[in-house]
Amino acid sequence: RAKSRGGHQHCLFSDELAQEHLRRLETEKALAEAVERGEFHLVLQPQLSLASGAVTGAEALLRWRHPQRGPVSPSQFIQIAEQTGIINAIGDWVMSEVAAMLASWDEKGEGSRRVAFNVSPRQLERPDFFPRLRQIFAEAGVSLSQIEIEITETAAMECPQATLDEMAELRRGGATIALDDFGTGYSNIARLRQLPLDRVKLDPSLIHDITVSEQARNVVQAVIQLVRGVECELVAEAVETVAQADILRTMGCDTIQGFVFAEPMAEPEFLAWTSHASIEDRSAA
Ligand code: C2E
Ligand code: MG
Ligand code: MG
Ligand code: MG
């Protein structure tokens, strides 16, 4: 098709490129102002223990409501925010928001649920990241045992020792550390042992076809054994069907997160959901 258009193709192509470039510039500009304009909010997706059926915590996920474009999904803006460095301001906002939320739950007697949040490799690179994190939660009066930090497999593999030491120190202070999207990066298995980790989150691509493929099940089973071997808990995310959840339970997966029992929710819905839904309701989902 491209060739048949001959000379026009060049024009069309650069026109599209120019438009894409413009859109990107617009996104960058809008992102830079989005924190101050209050355009972000967090949604919470519950995590369920497969053994007990109890909700053990939640992952906080970022949502951006653009004044003109409406909701923009993280896949459309996180990478741009990382490339421009805006992710640092956004990441600080995420931590402050999680801290404020946990502090308000303490006050309301909502119990001490743990909330996980995602940390970008760009944030980890900054020398002041860990002091800031500690300051934000300390000022809110929130204990480190109420937070879980999610770092992607690729980021963790590339961390310098000093960053791993900081992570280990947080962990000793009670924070939970999770390795996110496990199975998509190129893991150095030997290094896995050296990471200060509590949990490993399986990438959805690994569990996608476990109901139909024996090979897929074998792979997940082997990963579960590996994760057990380094004394971590295994979390499966993006679990969409009861059949997937059943297989994961049989294979010894500890925790699941996914549309099968709950989508990410705004805070009020999350609190209502966790207090009203019974364990029976949840496992019947
Ligand atoms: P992630 O940390 O791996 O988060 C899990 C993603 O899976 C979320 O997408 C969640 O909505 C989605 N999900 C949960 N259950 C299901 C399911 O059953 N089926 C399917 N198909 N998807 C499910 P979301 O919210 O669009 O976030 C995408 C990614 O954006 C996250 O992946 C994370 O890498 C990044 N992200 C989100 N919030 C933040 C943040 O506050 N900071 C940073 N740095 N990154 C974030
Ligand atoms: Mg995550
Ligand atoms: Mg993930
Ligand atoms: Mg991801």
PDB file of N, CA, C and O and ligand atoms in Angstrom, residues 59 118 150 180 201 237, ligand 2:
ATOM      1  N   GLU A  59      -2.816  -3.135  45.759  1.00  0.00           N
ATOM      2  CA  GLU A  59      -1.828  -2.378  44.988  1.00  0.00           C
ATOM      3  C   GLU A  59      -2.458  -1.058  44.565  1.00  0.00           C
ATOM      4  O   GLU A  59      -3.582  -1.025  44.044  1.00  0.00           O
ATOM      5  N   ASN A 118       4.038   1.248  42.980  1.00  0.00           N
ATOM      6  CA  ASN A 118       5.075   0.992  41.986  1.00  0.00           C
ATOM      7  C   ASN A 118       6.134   2.082  42.017  1.00  0.00           C
ATOM      8  O   ASN A 118       5.813   3.268  42.076  1.00  0.00           O
ATOM      9  N   GLU A 150       6.981  -1.979  44.972  1.00  0.00           N
ATOM     10  CA  GLU A 150       7.091  -2.852  43.796  1.00  0.00           C
ATOM     11  C   GLU A 150       8.137  -2.321  42.831  1.00  0.00           C
ATOM     12  O   GLU A 150       8.058  -1.180  42.381  1.00  0.00           O
ATOM     13  N   ASP A 180       8.267  -6.994  40.614  1.00  0.00           N
ATOM     14  CA  ASP A 180       7.099  -6.918  39.721  1.00  0.00           C
ATOM     15  C   ASP A 180       7.442  -7.457  38.331  1.00  0.00           C
ATOM     16  O   ASP A 180       8.597  -7.409  37.913  1.00  0.00           O
ATOM     17  N   LYS A 201       6.081 -11.117  41.920  1.00  0.00           N
ATOM     18  CA  LYS A 201       4.822 -11.038  41.185  1.00  0.00           C
ATOM     19  C   LYS A 201       5.026 -11.551  39.761  1.00  0.00           C
ATOM     20  O   LYS A 201       5.811 -10.980  38.996  1.00  0.00           O
ATOM     21  N   GLU A 237      -0.642 -11.989  39.143  1.00  0.00           N
ATOM     22  CA  GLU A 237      -1.524 -10.851  38.845  1.00  0.00           C
ATOM     23  C   GLU A 237      -2.197 -10.999  37.497  1.00  0.00           C
ATOM     24  O   GLU A 237      -1.826 -11.850  36.701  1.00  0.00           O
TER      25      GLU A 237
HETATM   26 MG    MG B   2       2.864  -3.338  40.079  1.00  0.00          MG
END
